[in-house]
CSV table of C-alpha atoms in Angstrom, one decimal:
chain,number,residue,atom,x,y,z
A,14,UNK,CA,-12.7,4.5,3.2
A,15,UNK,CA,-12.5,1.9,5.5
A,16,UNK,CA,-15.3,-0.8,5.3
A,17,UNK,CA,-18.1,-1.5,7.4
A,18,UNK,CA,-17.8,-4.8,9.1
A,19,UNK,CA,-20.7,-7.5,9.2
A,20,UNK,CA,-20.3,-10.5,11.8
A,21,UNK,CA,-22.8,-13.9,11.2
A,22,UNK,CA,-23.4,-15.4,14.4
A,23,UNK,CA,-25.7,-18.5,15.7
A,24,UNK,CA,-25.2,-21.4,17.1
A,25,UNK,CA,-23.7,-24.8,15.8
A,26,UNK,CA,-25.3,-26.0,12.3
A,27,UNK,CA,-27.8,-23.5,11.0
A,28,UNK,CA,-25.7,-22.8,8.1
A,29,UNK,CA,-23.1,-20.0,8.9
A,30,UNK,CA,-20.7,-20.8,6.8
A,31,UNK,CA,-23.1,-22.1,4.3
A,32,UNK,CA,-24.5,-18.4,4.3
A,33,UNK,CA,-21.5,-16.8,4.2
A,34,UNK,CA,-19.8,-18.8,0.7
A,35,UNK,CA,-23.8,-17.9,-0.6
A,36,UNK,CA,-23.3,-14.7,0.4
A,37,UNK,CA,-19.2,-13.5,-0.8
A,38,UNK,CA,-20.3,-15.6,-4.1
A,39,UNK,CA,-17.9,-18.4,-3.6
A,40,UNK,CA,-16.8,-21.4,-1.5
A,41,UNK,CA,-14.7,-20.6,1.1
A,42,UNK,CA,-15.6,-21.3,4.5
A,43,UNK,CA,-15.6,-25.1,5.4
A,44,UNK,CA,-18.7,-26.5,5.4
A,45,UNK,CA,-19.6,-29.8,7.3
A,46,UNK,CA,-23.3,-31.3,8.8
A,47,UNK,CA,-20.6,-31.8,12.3
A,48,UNK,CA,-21.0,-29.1,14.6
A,49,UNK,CA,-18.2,-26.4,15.5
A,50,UNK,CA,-16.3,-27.4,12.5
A,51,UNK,CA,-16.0,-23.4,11.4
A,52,UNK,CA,-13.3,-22.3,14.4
A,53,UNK,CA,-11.4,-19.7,13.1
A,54,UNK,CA,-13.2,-16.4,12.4
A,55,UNK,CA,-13.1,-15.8,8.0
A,56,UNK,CA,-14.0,-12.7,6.8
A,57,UNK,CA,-14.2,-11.6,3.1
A,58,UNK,CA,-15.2,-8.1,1.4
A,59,UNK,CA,-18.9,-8.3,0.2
A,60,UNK,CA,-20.0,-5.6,-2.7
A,61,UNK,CA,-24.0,-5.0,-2.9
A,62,UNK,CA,-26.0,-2.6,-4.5
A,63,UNK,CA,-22.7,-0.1,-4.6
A,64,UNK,CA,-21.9,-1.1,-0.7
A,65,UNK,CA,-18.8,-3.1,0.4
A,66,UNK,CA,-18.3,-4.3,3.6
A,67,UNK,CA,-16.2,-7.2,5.2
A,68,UNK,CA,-18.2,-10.0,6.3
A,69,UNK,CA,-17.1,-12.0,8.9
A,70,UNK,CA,-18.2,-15.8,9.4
A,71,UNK,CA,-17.8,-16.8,13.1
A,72,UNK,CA,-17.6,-20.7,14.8
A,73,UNK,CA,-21.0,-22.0,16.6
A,74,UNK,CA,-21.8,-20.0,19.7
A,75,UNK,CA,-22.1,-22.3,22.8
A,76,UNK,CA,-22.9,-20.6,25.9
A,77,UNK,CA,-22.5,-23.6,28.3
A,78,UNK,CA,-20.3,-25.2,26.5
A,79,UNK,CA,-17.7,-26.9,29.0
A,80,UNK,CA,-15.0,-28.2,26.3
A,81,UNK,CA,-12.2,-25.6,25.3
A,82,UNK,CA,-13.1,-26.1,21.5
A,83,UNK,CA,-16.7,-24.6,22.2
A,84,UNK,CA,-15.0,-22.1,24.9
A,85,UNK,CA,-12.7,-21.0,22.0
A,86,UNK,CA,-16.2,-20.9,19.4
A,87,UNK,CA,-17.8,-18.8,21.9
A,88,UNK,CA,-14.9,-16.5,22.3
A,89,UNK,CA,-14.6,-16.1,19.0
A,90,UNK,CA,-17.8,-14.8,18.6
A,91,UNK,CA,-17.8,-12.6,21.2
A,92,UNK,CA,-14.7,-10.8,19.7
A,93,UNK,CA,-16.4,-10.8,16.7
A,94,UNK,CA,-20.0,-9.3,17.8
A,95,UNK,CA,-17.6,-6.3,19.4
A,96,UNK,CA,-15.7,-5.8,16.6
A,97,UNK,CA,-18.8,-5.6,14.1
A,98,UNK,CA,-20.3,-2.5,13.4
A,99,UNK,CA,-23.4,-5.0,12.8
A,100,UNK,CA,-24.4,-8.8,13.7
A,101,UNK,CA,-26.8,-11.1,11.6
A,102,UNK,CA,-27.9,-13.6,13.7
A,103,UNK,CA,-29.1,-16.9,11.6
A,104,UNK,CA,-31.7,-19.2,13.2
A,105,UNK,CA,-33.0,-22.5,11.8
A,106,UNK,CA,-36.4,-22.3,11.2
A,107,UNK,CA,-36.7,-26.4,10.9
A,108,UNK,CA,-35.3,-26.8,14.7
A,109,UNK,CA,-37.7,-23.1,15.8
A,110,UNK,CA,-36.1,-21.3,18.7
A,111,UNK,CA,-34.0,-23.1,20.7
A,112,UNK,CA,-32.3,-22.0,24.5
A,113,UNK,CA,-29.1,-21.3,22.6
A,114,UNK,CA,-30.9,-19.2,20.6
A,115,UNK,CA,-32.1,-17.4,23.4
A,116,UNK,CA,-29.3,-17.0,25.1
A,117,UNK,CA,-27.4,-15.3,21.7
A,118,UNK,CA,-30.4,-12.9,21.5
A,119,UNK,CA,-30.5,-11.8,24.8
A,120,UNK,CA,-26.6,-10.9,24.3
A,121,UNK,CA,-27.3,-9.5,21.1
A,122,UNK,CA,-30.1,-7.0,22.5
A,123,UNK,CA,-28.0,-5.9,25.9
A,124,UNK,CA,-24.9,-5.1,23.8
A,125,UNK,CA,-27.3,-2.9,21.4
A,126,UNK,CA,-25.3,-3.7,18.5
A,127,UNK,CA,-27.5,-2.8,15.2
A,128,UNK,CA,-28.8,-6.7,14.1
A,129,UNK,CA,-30.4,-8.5,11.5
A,130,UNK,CA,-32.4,-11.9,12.0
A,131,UNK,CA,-32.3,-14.4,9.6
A,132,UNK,CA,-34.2,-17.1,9.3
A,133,UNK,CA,-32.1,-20.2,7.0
A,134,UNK,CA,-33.6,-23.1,5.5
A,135,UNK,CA,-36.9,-21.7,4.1
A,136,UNK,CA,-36.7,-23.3,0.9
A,137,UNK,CA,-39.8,-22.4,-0.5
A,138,UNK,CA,-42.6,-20.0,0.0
A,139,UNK,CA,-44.7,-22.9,2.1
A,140,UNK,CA,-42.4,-22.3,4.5
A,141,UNK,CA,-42.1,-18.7,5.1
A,142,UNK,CA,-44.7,-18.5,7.7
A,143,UNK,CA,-42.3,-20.5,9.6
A,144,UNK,CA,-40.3,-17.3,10.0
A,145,UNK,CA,-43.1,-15.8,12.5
A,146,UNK,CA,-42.1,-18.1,15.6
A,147,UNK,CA,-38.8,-15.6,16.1
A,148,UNK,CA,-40.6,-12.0,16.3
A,149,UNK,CA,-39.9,-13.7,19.9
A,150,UNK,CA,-36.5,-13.1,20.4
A,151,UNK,CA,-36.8,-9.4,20.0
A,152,UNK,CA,-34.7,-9.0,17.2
A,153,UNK,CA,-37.2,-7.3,14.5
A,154,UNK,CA,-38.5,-8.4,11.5
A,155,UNK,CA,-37.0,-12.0,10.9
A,156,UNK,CA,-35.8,-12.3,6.9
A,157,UNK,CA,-36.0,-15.5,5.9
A,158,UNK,CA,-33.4,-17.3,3.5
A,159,UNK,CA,-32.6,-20.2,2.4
A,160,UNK,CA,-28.6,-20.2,2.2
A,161,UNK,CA,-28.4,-24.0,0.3
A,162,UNK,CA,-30.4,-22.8,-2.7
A,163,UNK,CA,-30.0,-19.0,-2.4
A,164,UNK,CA,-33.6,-18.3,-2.2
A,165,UNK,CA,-34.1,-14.7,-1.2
A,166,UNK,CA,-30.7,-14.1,-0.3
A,167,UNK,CA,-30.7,-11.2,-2.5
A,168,UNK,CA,-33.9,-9.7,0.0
A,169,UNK,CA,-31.3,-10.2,2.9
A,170,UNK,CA,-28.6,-8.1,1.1
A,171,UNK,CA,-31.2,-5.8,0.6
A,172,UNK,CA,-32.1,-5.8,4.4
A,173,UNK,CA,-28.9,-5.7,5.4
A,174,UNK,CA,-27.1,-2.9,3.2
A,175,UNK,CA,-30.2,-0.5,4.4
A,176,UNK,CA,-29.0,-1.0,7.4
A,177,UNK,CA,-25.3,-0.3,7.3
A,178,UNK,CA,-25.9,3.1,5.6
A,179,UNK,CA,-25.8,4.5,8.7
A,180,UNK,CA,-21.6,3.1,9.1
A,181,UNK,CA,-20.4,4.5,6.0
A,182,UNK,CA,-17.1,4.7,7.8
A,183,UNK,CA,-14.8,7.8,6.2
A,184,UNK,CA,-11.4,8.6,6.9
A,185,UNK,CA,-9.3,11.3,7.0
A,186,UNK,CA,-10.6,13.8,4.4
A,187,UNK,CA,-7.2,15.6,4.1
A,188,UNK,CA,-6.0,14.4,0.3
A,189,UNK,CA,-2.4,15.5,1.5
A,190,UNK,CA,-2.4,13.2,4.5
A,191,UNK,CA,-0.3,10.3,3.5
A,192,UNK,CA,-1.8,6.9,5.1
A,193,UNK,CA,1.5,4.5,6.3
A,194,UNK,CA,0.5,1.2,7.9
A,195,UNK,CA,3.2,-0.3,9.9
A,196,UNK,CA,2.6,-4.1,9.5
A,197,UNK,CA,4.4,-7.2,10.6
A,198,UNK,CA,4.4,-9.8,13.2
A,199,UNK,CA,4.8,-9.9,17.1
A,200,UNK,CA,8.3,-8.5,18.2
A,201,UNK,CA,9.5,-7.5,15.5
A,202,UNK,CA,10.0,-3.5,16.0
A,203,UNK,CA,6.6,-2.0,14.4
A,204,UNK,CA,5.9,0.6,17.8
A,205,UNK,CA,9.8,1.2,18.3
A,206,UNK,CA,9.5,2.6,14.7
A,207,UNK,CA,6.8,4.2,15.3
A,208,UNK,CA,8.2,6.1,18.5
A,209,UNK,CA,11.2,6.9,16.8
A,210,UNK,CA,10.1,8.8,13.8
A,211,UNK,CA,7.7,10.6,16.4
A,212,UNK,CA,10.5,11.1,19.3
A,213,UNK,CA,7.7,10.4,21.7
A,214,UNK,CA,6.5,7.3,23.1
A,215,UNK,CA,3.1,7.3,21.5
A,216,UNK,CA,2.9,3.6,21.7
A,217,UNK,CA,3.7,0.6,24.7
A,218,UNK,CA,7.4,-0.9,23.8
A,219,UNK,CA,8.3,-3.6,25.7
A,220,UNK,CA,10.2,-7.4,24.6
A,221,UNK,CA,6.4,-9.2,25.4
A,222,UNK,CA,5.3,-10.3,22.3
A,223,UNK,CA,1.9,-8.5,21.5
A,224,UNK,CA,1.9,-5.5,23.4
A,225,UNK,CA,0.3,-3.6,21.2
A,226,UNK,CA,-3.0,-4.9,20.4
A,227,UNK,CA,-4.8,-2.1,18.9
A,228,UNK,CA,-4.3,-0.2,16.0
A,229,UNK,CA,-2.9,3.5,17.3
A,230,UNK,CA,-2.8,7.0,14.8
A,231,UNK,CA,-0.6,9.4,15.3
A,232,UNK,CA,0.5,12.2,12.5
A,233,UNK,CA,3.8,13.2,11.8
A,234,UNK,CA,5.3,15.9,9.9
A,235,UNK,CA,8.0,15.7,7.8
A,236,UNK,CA,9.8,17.3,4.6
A,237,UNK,CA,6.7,19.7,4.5
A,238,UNK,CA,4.4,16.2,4.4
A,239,UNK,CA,1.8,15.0,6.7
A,240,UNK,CA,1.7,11.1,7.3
A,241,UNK,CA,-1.0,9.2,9.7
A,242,UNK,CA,1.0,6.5,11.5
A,243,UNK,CA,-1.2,3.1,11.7
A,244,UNK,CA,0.7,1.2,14.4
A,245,UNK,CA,-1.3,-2.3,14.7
A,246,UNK,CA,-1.1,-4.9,16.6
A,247,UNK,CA,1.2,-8.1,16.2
A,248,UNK,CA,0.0,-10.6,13.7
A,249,UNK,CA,0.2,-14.3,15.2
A,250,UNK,CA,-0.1,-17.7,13.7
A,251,UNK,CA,-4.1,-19.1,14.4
A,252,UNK,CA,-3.0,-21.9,16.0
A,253,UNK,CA,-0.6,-19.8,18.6
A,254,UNK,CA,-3.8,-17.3,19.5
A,255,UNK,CA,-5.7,-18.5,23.1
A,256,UNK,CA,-6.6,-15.1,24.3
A,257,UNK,CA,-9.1,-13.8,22.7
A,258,UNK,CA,-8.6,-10.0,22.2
A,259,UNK,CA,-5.8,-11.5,20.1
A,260,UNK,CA,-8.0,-12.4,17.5
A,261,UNK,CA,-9.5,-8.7,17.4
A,262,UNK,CA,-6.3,-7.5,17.1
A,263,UNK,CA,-5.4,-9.8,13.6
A,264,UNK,CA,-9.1,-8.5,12.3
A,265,UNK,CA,-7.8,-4.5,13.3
A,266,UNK,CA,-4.5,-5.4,11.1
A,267,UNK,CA,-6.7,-5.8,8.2
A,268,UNK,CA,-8.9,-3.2,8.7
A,269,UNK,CA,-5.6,-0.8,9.2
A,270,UNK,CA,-4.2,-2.6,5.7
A,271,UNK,CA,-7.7,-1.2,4.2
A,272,UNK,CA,-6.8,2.3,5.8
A,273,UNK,CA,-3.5,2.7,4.2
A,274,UNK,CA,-2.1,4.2,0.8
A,275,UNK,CA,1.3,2.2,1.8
A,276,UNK,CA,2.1,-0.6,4.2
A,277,UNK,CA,5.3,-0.6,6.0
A,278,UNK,CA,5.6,-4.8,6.6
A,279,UNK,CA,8.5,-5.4,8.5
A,280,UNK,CA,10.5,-8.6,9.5
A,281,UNK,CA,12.8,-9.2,11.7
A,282,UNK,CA,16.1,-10.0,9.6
A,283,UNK,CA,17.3,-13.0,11.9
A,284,UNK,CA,14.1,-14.9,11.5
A,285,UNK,CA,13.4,-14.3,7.8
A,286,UNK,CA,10.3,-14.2,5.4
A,287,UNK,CA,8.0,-16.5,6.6
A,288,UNK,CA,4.6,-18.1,5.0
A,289,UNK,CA,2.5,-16.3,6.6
A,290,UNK,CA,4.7,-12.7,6.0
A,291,UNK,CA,4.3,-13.2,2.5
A,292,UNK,CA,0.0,-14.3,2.6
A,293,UNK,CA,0.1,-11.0,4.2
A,294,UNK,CA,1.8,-8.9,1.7
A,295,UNK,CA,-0.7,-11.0,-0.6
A,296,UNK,CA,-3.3,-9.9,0.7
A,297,UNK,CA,-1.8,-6.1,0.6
A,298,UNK,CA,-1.2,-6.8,-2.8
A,299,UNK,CA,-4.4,-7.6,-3.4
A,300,UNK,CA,-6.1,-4.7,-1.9
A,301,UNK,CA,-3.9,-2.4,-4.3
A,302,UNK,CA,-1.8,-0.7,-2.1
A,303,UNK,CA,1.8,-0.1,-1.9
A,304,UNK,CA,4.8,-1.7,-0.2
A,305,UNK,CA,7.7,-1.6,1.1
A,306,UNK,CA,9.6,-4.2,3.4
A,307,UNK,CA,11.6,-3.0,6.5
A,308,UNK,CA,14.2,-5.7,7.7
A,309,UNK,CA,15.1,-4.2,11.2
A,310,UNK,CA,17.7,-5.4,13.4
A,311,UNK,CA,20.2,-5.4,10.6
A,312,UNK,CA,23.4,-4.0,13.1
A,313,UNK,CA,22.9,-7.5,14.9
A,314,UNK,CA,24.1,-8.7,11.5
A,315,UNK,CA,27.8,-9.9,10.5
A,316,UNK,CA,28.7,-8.3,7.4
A,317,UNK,CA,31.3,-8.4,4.8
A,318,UNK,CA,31.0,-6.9,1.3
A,319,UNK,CA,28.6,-9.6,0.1
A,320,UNK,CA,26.5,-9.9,2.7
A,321,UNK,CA,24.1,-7.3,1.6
A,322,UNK,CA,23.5,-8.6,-2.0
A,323,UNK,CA,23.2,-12.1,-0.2
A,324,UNK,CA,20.4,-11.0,1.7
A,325,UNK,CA,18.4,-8.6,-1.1
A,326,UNK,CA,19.0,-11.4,-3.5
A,327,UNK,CA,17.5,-14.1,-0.8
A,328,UNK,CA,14.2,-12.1,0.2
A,329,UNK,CA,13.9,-11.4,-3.9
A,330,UNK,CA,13.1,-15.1,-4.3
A,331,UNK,CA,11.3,-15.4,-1.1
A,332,UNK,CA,9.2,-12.5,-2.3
A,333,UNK,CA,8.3,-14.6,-5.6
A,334,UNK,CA,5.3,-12.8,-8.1
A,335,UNK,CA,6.1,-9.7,-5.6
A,336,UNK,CA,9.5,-9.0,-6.1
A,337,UNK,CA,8.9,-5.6,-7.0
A,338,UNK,CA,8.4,-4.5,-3.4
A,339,UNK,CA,11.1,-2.9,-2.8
A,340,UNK,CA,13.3,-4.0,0.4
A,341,UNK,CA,15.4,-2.1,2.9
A,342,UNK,CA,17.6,-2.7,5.8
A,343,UNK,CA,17.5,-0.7,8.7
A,344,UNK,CA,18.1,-0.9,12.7
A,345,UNK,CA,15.6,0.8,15.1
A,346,UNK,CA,17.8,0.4,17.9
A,347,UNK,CA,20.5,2.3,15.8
A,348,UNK,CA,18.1,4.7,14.5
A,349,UNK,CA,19.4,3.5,10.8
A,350,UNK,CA,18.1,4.4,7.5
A,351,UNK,CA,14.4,4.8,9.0
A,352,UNK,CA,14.0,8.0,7.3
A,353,UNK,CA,15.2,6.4,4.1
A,354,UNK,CA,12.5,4.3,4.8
A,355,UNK,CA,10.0,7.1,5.1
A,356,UNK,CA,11.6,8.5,2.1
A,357,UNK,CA,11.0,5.2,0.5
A,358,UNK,CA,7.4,4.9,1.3
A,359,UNK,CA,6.7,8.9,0.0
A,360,UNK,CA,8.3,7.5,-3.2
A,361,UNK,CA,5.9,4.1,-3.3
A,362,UNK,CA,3.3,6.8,-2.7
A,363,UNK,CA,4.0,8.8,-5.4
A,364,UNK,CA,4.1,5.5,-8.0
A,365,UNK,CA,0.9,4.6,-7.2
A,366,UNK,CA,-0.6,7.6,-8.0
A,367,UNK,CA,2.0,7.5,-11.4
A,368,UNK,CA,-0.5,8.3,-14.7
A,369,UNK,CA,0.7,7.1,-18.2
A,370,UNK,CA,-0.2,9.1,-20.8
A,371,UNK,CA,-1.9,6.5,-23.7
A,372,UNK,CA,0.7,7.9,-27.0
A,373,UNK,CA,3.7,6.6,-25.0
A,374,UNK,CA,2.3,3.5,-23.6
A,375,UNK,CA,1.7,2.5,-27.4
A,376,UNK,CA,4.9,3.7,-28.5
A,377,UNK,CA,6.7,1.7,-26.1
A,378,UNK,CA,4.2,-1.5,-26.0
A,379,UNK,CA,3.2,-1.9,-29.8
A,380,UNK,CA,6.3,-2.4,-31.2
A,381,UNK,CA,7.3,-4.7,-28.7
A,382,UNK,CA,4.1,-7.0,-28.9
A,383,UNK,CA,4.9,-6.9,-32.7
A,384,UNK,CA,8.1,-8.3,-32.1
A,385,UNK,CA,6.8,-10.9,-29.2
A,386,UNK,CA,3.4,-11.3,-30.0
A,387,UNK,CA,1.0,-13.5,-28.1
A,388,UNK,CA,1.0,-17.0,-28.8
A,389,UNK,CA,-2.2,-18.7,-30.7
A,390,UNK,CA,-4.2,-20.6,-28.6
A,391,UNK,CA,-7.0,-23.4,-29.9
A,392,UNK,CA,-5.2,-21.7,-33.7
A,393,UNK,CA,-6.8,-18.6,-32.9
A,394,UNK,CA,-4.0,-16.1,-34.0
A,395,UNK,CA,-3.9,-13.4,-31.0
A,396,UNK,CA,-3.4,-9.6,-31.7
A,397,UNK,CA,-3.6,-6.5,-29.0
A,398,UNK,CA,-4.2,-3.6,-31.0
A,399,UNK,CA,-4.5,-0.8,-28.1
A,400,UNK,CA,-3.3,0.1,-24.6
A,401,UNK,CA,-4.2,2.8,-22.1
A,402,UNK,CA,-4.1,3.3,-18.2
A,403,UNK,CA,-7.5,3.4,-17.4
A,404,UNK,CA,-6.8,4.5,-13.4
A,405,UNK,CA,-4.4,5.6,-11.1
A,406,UNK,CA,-4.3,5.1,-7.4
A,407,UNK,CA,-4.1,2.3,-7.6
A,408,UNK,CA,-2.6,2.2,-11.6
A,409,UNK,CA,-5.3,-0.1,-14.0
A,410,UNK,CA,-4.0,-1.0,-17.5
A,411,UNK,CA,-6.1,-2.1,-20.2
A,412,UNK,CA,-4.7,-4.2,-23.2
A,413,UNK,CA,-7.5,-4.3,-26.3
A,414,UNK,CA,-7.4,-8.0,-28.0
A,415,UNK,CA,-9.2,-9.8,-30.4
A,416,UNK,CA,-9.2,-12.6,-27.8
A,417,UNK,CA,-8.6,-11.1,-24.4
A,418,UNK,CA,-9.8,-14.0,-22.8
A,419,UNK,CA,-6.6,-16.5,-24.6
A,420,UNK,CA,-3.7,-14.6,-23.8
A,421,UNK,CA,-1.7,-17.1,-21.3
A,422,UNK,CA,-0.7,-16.0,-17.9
A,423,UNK,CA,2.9,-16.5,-19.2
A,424,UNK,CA,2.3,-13.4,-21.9
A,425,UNK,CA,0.3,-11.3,-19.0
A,426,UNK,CA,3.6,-11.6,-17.0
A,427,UNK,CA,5.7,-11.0,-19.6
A,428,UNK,CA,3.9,-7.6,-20.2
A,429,UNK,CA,3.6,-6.2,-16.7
A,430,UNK,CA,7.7,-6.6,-16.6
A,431,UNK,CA,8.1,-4.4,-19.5
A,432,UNK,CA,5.5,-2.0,-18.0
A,433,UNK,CA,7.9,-2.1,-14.8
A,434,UNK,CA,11.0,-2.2,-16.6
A,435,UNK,CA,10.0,0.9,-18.9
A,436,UNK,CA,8.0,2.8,-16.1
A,437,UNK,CA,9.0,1.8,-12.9
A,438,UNK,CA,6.1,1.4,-10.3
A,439,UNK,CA,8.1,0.1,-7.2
A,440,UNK,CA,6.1,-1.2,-4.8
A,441,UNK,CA,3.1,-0.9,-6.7
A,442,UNK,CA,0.6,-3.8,-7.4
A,443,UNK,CA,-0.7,-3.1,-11.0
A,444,UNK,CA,-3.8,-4.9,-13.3
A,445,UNK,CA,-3.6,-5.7,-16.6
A,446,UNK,CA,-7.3,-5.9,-17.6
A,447,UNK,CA,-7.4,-8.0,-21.7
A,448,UNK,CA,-10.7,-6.1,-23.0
A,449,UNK,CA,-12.1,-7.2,-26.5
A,450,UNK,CA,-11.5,-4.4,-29.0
């Protein structure tokens, strides 16, 4: 299920990104008394009352603004008021309605985008009649909130997950349909791909970097299996971006990373793994899903025996804590190995929906943590005593302690390679929960 998406707009300083660390529970926007200082759009998943969505914290919104910074601010929120499937608009109730504020309504009410006012810096109930001044800007019922202290921000939640009941966005319902996002940056072959394993051209190809710029579905059929394609757009570097349907295009990537049971990334083998390739498969691997990494252009390569192992061995250390995505080499031009790679990503598919049955998980693991058991910590002697796979799709394991809370990171580590080693689970992300037993 892909998630709703939530967009905070307003202008400069009423406390945007102030709202927004208040309101995803932890600090992560930059916050600053200096106007415009929030330029990039941040967006986080927020879970309320049993509703996610992705919240979206924009820069100031300047409507006259002459300098490109607030050009860029008010682009920003533009893309990000048409990508939202809601906007909350956040006023200042100690500086009442301003022109700016005005202005963002009047947008706000001829796009007919579902929104919700709120009212910041109402830090106590003296002030809430000071909420009653923006009925005026034809918004409805103004909530007020006071995003510093976190007064009534659990009333705005309220407010605001009533609301997006209505986008409780499904996909596809078919539990056979295997969900492949093709991922990577500009130019590196992601729609050539596509268009070959379809043999049609289903999606622009051309050597401009960013041609594609939304994300395109297309099913394909193959080995008696049904896969939805999710060709998205190029991802580029925030400070490269000017044009702003770019930046819609890197929020679309995400969304599409939601979408998918397995993410194709790919890289294009001459220019290697770069920072932001591997935040990406992060965040992937955060979300759960599986992965696999296509290095295209691989015929443009000089080879010898070697060069192969050179190259796995050099992307293993790039990859780091995700070296178990599994990596292979293939040439769209050539039309070589990409259904291996399809094969691959049915096989990532199939690991992440792997189940463990709890007599041969202790079996294999007790033993071994007799043998290696955890070391004390504070000369508290550690003990797990129990392990079972709680879920699949995406696999959760949880190890019973005595102290679940001591066991190092080292020892964690240690225990999801066994689990690999023993079981497999290529190009799966999988969590250890420690209980106490």
């Amino acid at each position: 299920m892909s998630q709703p998406i939530v967009a905070i707009v307003g202008r400069p300083n009423v406390g945007k990104s102030t709202l927004f660390n208040r309101l995803i529970g932890r600090r992560k926007a930059i916050v600053d008394d200096q106007p415009g200082v929030t330029r990039d759009r941040n967006y986080e998943t927020v879970t309320w009352a049993g509703q996610q969505f992705l919240l979206i914290d924009t820069g100031g919104y300047l409507p006259a603004a002459d300098n490109l910074i607030d050009e860029a601010i008010r682009e920003q929120v533009e893309i990000a008021v048409e990508e939202a499937d809601m906007v909350l608009m956040l006023v200042d109730a100690q500086t009442g309605i301003t022109d700016v504020d005005e202005d963002i309504a009047r947008t706000l009410r001829t796009s007919r985008k579902e929104t919700l006012l709120a009212v910041n810096k109402i830090d106590d109930a003296r002030m809430d009649a000071e909420a009653g001044q923006f009925y005026r800007l034809g918004l409805g019922e103004p909530q007020p909130v006071s995003a510093m202290t976190g007064r009534q921000s659990g009333d705005l939640l309220d407010a605001l997950t009533a609301k997006l009941k209505k986008y409780d966005i499904r996909d596809e319902e078919d539990k056979d349909l295997i969900k492949l996002a093709v991922i990577g940056r500009e130019n590196v072959g992601k729609s050539s791909l596509v268009n070959t394993l379809l043999d049609q051209e289903r999606s622009i190809v051309t050597d401009i970097p960013g041609t594609t710029r939304d994300s395109i579905d297309s099913i394909l059929h193959y080995k008696k299996r049904k896969y939805l394609l999710i060709d998205t757009a190029g991802l580029k570097k925030k400070r490269r971006i000017k044009e702003n349907v770019l930046f819609y295009s890197n929020l679309r990537t995400q969304r599409s990373i939601q979408r998918a049971d397995v993410v194709l990334y790919m890289v294009d083998v001459h220019e290697g793994l770069s920072r932001q390739d591997v935040g990406v498969l992060n965040d992937a691997a955060a979300q759960r899903k599986g992965i696999v990494l296509l290095l295209n252009k691989w015929d443009l390569i000089e080879k010898d025996h070697r060069t192969i192992d050179e190259y796995r061995q050099d992307y293993t250390d790039r990859l780091g804590v995700l070296r178990f995505i599994p990596q292979i080499y293939v040439s769209v031009k050539n039309k070589q190995r990409l259904y291996k790679a399809l094969d691959l990503a049915t096989q990532v598919y199939e690991e992440r929906k792997k189940r463990i049955p709890t007599a041969r998980l202790n079996e294999y693991f007790l033993p071994l943590i007799e043998n290696k058991t955890p070391p004390a910590v504070k000369g508290k002697e550690i003990k797990i005593n129990y392990v079972t796979q709680v879920k699949a799709n995406p696999p959760v394991f949880a190890f019973f302690s005595n102290h679940p809370k001591l066991i190092t990171e080292n020892y964690q580590r240690f225990l999801e390679n066994k689990l690999r080693e023993q079981y497999g689970f290529m190009g799966v992300p999988v969590l250890l929960s420690f209980r106490q037993k």
